[in-house]
Coordinates of C-alpha atoms in Angstrom, one line a residue:
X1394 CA 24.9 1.7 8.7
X1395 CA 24.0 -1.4 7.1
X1396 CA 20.3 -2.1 6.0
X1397 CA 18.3 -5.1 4.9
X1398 CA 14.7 -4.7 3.8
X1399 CA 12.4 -7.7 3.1
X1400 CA 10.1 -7.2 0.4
X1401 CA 7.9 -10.6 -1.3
X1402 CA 6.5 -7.7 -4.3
X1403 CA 8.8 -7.3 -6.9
X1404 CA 10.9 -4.2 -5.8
X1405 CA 11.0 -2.5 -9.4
X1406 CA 6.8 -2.4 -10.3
X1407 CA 3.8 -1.5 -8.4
X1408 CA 3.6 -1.0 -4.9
X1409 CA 7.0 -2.8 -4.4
X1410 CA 8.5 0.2 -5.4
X1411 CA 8.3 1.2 -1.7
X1412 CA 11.1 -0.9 -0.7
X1413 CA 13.7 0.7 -3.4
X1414 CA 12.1 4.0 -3.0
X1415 CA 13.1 3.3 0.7
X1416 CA 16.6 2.2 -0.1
X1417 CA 17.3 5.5 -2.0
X1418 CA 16.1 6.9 1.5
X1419 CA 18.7 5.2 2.9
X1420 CA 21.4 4.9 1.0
X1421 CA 21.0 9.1 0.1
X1422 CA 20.6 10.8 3.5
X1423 CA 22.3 8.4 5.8
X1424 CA 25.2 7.0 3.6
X1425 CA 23.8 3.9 4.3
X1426 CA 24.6 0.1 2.7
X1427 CA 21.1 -1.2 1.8
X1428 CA 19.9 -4.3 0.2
X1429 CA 16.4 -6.0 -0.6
X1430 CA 15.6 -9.4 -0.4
X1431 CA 12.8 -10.9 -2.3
X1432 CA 11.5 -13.8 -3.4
X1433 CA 10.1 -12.2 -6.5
X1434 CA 12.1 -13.6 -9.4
X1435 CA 13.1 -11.5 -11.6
X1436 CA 16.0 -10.2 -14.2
X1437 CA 17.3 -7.4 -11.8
X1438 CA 20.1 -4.8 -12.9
X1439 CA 21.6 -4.3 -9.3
X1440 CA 23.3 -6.5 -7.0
X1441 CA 21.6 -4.9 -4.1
X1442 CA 18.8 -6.9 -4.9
X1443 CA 19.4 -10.3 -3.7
X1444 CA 16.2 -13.3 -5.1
X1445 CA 15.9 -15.6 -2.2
X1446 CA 16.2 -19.6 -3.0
X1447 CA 13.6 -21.5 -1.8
X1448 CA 14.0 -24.6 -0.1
X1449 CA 13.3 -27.1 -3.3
X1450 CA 14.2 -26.0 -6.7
X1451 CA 12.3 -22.9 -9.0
X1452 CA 11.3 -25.4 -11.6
X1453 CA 9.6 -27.3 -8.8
X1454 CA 8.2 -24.3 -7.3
X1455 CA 6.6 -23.8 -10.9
X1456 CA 4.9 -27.4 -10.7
X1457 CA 3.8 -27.0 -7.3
X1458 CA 2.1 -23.0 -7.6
X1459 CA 0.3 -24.6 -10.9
X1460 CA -0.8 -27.9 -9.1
X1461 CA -2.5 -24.6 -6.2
X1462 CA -3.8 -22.7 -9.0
X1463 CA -5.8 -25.8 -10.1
X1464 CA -6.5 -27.1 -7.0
X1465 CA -8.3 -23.6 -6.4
X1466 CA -10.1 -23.6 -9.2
X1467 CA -11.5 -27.0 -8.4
X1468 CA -12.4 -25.6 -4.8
X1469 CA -14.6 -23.0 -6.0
X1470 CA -15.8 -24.4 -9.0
X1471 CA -16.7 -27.9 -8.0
X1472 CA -16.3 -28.8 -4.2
X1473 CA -18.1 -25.8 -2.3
X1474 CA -14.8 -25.0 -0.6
X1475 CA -14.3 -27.9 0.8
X1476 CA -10.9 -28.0 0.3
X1477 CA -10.0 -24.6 1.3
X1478 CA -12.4 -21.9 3.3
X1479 CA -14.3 -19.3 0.7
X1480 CA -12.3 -16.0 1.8
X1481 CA -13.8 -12.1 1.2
X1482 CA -11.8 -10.5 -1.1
X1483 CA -12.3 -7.2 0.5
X1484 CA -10.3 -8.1 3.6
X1485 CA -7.5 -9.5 1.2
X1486 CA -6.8 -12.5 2.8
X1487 CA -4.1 -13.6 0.7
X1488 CA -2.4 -16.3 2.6
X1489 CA -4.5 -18.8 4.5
X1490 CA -1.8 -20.3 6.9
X1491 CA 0.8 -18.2 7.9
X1492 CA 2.4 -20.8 10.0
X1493 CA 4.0 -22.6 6.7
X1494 CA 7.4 -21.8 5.6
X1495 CA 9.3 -22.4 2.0
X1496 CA 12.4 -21.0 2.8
X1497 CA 15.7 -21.7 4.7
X1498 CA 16.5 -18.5 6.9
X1499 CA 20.4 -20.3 7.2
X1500 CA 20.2 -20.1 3.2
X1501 CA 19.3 -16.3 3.6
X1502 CA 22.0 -16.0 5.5
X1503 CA 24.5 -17.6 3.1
X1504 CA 23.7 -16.1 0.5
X1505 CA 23.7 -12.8 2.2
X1506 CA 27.9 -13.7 2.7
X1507 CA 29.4 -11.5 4.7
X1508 CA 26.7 -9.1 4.9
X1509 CA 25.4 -8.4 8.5
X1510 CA 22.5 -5.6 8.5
X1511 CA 22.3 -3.4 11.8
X1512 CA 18.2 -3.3 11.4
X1513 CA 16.0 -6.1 9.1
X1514 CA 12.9 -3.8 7.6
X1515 CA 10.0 -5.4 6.6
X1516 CA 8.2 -4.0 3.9
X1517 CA 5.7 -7.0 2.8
X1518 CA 6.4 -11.0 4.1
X1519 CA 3.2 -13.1 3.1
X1520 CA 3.7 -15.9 1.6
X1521 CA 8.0 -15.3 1.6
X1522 CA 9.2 -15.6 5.3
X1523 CA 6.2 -16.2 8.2
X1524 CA 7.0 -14.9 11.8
X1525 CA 9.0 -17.4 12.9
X1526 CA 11.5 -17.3 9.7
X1527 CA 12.0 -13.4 10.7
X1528 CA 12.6 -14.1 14.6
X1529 CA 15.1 -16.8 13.5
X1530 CA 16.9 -14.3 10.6
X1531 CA 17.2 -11.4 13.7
X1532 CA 18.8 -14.0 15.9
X1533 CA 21.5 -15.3 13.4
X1534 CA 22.1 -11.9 12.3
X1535 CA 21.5 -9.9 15.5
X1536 CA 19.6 -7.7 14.2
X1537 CA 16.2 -6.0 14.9
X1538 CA 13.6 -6.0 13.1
X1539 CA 11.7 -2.7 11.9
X1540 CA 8.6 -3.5 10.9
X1541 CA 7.3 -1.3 8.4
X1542 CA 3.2 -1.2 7.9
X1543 CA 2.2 -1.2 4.1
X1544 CA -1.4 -1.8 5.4
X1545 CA -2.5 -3.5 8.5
X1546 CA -1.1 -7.3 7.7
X1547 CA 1.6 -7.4 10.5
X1548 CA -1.2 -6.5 13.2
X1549 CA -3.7 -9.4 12.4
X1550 CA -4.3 -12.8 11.7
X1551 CA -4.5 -13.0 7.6
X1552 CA -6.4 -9.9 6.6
X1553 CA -4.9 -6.5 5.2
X1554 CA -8.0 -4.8 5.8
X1555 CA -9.8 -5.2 8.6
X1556 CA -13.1 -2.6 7.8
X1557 CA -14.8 -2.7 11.1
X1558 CA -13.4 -6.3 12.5
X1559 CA -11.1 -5.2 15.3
X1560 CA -10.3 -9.1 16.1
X1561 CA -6.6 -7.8 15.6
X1562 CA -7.4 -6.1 19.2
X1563 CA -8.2 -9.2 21.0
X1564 CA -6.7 -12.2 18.8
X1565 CA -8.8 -12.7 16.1
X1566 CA -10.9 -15.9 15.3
X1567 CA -14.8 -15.4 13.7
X1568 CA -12.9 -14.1 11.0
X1569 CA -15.1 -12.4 8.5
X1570 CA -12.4 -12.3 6.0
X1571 CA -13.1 -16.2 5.9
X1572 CA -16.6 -15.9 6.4
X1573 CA -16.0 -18.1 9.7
X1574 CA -18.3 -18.5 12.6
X1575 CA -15.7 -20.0 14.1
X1576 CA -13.4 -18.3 17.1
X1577 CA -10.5 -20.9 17.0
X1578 CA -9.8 -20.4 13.1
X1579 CA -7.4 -20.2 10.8
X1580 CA -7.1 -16.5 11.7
X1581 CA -6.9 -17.3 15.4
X1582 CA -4.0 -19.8 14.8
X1583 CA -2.2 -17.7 12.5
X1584 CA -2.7 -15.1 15.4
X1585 CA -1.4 -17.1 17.8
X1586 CA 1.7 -18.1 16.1
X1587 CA 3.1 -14.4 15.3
X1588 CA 2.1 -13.6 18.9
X1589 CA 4.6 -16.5 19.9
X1590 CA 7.6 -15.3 18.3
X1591 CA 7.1 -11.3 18.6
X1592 CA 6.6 -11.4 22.6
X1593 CA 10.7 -13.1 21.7
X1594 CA 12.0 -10.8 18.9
X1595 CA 13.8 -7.2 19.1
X1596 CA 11.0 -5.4 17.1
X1597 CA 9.7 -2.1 16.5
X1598 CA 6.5 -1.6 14.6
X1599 CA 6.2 1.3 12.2
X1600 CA 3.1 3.2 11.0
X1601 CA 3.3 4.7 7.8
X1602 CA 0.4 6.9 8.4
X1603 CA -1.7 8.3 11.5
X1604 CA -4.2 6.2 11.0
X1605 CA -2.8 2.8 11.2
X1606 CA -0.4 4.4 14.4
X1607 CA -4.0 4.4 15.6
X1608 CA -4.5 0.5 14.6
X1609 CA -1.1 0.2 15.6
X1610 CA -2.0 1.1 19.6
X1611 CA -5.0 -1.0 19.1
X1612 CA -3.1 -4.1 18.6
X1613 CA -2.7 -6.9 20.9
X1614 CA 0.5 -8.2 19.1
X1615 CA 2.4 -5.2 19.6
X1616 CA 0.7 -4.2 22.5
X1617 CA 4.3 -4.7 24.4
X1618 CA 6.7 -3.0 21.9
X1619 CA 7.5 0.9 20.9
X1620 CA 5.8 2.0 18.1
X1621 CA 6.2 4.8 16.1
X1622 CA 5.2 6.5 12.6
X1623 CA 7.7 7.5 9.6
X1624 CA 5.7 8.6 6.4
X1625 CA 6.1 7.3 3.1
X1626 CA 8.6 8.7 0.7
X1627 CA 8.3 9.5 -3.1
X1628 CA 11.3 9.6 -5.4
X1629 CA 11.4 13.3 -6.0
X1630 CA 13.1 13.7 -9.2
X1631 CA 9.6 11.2 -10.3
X1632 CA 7.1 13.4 -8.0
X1633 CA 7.4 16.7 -8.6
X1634 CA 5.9 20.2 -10.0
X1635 CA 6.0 20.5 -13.8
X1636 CA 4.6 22.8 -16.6
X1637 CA 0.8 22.3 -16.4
X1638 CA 0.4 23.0 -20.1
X1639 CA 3.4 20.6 -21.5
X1640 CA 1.5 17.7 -19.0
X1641 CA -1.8 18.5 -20.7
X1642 CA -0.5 18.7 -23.9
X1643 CA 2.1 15.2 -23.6
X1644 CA -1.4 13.3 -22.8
X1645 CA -3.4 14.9 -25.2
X1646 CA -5.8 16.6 -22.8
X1647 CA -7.8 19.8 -23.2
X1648 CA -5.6 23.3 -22.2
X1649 CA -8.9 25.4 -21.0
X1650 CA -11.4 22.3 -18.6
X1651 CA -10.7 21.0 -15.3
X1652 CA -9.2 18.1 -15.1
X1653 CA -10.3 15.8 -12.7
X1654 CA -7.2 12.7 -11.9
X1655 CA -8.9 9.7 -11.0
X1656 CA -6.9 6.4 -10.1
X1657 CA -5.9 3.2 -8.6
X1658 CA -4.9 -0.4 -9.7
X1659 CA -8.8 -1.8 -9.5
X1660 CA -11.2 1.5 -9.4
X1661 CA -13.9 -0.8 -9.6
X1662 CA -12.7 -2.5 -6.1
X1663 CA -15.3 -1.8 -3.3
X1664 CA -12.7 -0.6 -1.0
X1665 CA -11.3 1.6 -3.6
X1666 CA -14.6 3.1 -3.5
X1667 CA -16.3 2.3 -7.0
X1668 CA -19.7 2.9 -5.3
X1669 CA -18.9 6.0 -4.0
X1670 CA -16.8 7.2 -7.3
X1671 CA -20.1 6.2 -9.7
X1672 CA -22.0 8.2 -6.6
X1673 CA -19.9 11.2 -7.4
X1674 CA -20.0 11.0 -11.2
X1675 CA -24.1 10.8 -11.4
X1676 CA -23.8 13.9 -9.3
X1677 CA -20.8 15.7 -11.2
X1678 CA -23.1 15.2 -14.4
X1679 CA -25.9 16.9 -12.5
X1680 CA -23.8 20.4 -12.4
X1681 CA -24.9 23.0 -14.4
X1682 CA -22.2 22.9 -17.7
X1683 CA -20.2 20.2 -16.0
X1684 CA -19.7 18.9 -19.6
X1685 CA -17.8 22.4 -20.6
X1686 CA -16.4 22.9 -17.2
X1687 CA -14.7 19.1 -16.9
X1688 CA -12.8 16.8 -18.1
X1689 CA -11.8 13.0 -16.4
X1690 CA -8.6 11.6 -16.1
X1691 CA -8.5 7.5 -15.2
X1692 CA -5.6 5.7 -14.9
X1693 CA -6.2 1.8 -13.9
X1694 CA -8.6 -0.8 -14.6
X1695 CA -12.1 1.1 -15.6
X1696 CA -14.6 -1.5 -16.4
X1697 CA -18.2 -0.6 -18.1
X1698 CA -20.2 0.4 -15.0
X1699 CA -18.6 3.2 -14.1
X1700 CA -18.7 4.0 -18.0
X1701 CA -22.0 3.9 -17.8
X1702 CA -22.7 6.8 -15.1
X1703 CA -20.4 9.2 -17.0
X1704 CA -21.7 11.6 -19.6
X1705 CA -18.7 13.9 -19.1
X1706 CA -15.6 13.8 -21.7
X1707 CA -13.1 11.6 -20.4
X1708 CA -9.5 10.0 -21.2
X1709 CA -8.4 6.7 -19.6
X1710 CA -4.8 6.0 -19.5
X1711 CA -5.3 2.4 -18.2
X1712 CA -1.8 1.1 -16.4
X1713 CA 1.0 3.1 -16.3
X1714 CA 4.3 3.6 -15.4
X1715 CA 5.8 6.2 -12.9
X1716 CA 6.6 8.6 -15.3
X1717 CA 3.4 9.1 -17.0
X1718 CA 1.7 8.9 -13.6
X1719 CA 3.6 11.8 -12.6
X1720 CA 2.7 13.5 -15.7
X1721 CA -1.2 12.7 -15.0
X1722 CA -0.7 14.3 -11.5
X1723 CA 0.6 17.4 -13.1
X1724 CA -2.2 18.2 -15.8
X1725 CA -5.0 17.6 -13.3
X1726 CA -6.6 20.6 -11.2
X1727 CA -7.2 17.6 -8.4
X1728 CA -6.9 14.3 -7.8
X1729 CA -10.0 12.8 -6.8
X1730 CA -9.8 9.5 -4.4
X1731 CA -12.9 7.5 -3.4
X1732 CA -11.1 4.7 -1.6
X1733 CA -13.0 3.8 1.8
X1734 CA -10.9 1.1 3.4
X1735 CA -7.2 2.1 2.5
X1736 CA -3.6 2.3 4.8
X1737 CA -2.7 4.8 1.9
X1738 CA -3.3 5.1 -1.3
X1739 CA 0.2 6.2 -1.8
X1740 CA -1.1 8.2 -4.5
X1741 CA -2.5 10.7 -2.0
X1742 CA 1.7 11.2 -1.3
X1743 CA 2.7 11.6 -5.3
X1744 CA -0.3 13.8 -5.4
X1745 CA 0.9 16.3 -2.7
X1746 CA 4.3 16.0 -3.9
X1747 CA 3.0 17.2 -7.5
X1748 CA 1.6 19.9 -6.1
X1749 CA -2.4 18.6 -6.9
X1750 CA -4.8 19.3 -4.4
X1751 CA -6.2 16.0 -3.0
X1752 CA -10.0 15.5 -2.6
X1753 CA -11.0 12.0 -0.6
X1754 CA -13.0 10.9 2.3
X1755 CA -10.7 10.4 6.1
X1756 CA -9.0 7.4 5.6
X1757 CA -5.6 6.2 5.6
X1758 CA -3.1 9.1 4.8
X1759 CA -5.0 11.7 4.3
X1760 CA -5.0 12.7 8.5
X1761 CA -1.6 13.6 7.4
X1762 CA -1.6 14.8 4.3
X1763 CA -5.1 16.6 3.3
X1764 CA -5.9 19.7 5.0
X1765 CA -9.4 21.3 4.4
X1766 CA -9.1 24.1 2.0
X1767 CA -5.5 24.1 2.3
X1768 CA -3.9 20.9 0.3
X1769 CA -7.4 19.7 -0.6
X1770 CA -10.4 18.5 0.7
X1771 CA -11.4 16.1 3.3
X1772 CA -15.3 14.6 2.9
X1773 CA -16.5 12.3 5.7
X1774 CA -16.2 8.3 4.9
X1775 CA -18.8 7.8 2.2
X1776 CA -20.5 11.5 2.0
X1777 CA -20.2 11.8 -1.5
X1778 CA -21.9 15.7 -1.1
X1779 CA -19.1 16.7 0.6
X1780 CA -17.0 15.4 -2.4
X1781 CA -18.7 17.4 -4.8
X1782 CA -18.5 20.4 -2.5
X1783 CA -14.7 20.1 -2.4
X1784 CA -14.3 19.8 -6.3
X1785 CA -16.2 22.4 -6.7
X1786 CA -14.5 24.4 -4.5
X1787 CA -10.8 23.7 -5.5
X1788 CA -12.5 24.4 -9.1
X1789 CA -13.9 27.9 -8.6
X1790 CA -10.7 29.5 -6.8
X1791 CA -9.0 31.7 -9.0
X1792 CA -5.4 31.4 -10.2
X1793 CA -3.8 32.9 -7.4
X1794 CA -6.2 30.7 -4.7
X1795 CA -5.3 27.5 -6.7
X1796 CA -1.3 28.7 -6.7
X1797 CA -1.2 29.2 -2.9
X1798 CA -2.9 26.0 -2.7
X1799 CA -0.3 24.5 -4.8
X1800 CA 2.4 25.9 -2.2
X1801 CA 0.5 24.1 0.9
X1802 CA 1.1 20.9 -1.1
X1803 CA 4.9 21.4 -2.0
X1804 CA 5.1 22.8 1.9
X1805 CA 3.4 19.6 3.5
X1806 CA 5.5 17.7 0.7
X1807 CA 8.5 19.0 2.4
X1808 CA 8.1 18.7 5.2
X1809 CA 6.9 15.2 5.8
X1810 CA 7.3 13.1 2.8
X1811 CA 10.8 14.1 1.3
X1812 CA 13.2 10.9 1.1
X1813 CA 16.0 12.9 3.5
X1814 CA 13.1 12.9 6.2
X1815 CA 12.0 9.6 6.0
X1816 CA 16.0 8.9 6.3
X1817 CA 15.7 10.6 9.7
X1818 CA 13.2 8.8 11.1
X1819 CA 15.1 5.8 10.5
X1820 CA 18.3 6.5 11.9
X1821 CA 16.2 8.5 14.6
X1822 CA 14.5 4.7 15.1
X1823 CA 18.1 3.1 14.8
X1824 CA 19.4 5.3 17.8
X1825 CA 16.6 4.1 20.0
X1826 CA 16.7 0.3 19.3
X1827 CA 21.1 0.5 20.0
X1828 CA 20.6 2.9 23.1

């Protein structure tokens, strides 16, 4: 079997580590050919990862993203956004038209060679190969095309979060993404054009979660086409259960408190819940002793409000690498997640895979992954009480409650997020599409 996955993050950092973590998938469990293409540059040790050319030169590309930046900053510094709509950052509305195209798809193909995949995976496209680009790769490669849902951009017209907006239902337009009053807008048109070309392609659209399988049945793009949902993987010789102690002791945090494992790229994003998390802190200082009983554990960008609201000892870790985050995982008692409009966070998946009880409100993964009293604790969207009722509870079970816990976690971790099964659902996927 012979794999292609389409990845515009940088396959090696951040959350484009899903597209080599999916590769190992892959190339482990099914004895599977596999290789990425991107068009984040980069000096990569592996010729499985191929850097896509655009259509005019890289130094040119250079000149032309600086001329955007600039042009950007002018449009919200001096012309009102007249040049360019004023977009919500909370809907992460990254590219405005998704109808434009820098790339060649018979240069793809070239520099592919002699490589023909049996199934094109898209892991993350904006602003690499629009709709159009991936109908015309699947034709001169005849392959399908498995899309693979990081969050909910391959169902709408721009946005990666829709909160409450189901637009992606009907076909978008008024987008409040864009702040647009509008129903023929950008988001409408960009709509409009993916619409054209998936009714055409040989496509399967995969959930990573139950939740966006949910969005997924919901959409009017895909409203024609077989969907289906195969979890997330984590690498597990990364993810995994360690000594508790050594953890502790490698990140210099105290042996007897509870540690409480707080993280995410931007904790101060609203969607990552920073209202909700500085909710749960005033409230956490509130408990009788909470200063003996706890200790915080950030990892991420903290900025000085949520400082301000805690008055229990704490050790930030800022950005880290896999490694360490692993480590963090292992020296917490939980891992506490505030996040209100997520498709993940994937760190609800390298938290069960640790073994570390999850505590977060139903979103995203966590229909999957967190069950009450058994691998955590689930607290309704926004009920930060509930929150506190589920740290406090993981916190007062005794050693042997907290190591059957534990279990439940490595159990569920086994079950549904090892790298063999996301294999299987892959080939299972495979199977269908050739029968």
């Amino acid at each position: 079997m012979n794999f292609l996955i389409i990845s515009s993050s940088n396959p090696t950092i951040s959350a484009g580590i899903v597209a080599q973590d999916l590769s190992y998938s892959l190339k482990e469990h099914l004895d599977a050919q596999v290789k990425i293409l991107t068009s984040a540059r980069d000096n990569y040790n592996s010729e499985d990862i191929i850097v896509a050319k655009p259509r005019i030169h890289f130094k040119i590309e250079k000149i032309i993203y600086f001329q955007r930046r600039v042009l950007n900053y002018l449009n919200r510094k001096y012309l009102k956004h007249k040049l360019f709509p004023k977009r919500n950052r909370e809907y992460s509305f990254q590219k405005y038209d998704l109808t434009k195209s820098r790339y060649s798809t018979q240069q793809i193909v070239n520099q592919l060679n002699k490589y023909r995949p049996d199934a094109i995976i898209v892991v993350f496209n904006v602003d690499f190969l629009n709709f159009k680009d991936i109908a015309t790769l699947s034709t001169l490669t005849s392959s399908p095309i498995l899309f693979y849902m990081m969050d909910m951009a391959p169902i709408t017209g721009g946005c990666h979060y829709a909160w409450n907006c189901n637009g992606y239902s009907l076909s978008c337009g008024k987008c409040p993404g864009l702040y647009s009053e509008n129903n023929f807008d950008q988001s409408y048109k960009n709509f409009r054009f993916k619409k054209q070309y998936i009714d055409k392609m040989n496509c399967i659209p995969i959930a990573a979660t139950e939740e966006q399988f949910k969005q997924l049945n919901n959409s009017l793009l895909f409203k024609e086409k077989v969907k289906t949902k195969v979890l997330l993987s984590c690498n597990p010789e990364v993810f995994k259960l360690k000594n508790k102690e050594k953890a502790r002791i490698s990140l210099n945090l105290p042996a007897s408190k509870k540690i409480i494992f707080i993280g995410a790229m931007d904790i101060s994003s609203k969607r990552k819940g920073s209202l909700e998390l500085m909710e749960v802190l005033s409230k956490l200082n509130k408990i009788p002793n909470a200063t003996n009983k706890y200790h915080l554990l950030f990892a991420g960008n903290l900025n000085d409000r949520i400082m301000e609201n805690i008055s229990i000892n704490f050790t930030s870790l800022g950005y880290i690498n896999h490694g360490t985050l692993s480590t963090a995982f292992n020296a917490a008692d939980l891992f506490l997640c505030t996040s209100i409009e997520d498709s993940g966070p994937m760190m609800i998946n390298q938290s069960i895979m640790c073994g570390t009880p999850v505590v977060c409100f139903k979103i995203g993964v966590s229909f999957d992954l967190v069950k009450n009293e058994k691998t955590g604790y689930l607290a309704d969207l926004k009920n930060t009480n509930q929150m506190i009722q589920g740290i406090s509870y993981i916190s007062n079970l005794d050693s042997s409650e907290y190591s059957k816990m534990q279990d439940n976690c490595l159990n569920i971790a086994n079950t549904k997020l090892l790298p063999s099964v996301q294999a299987r659902g892959f080939e299972n996927i495979l199977k269908s599409v050739s029968a």
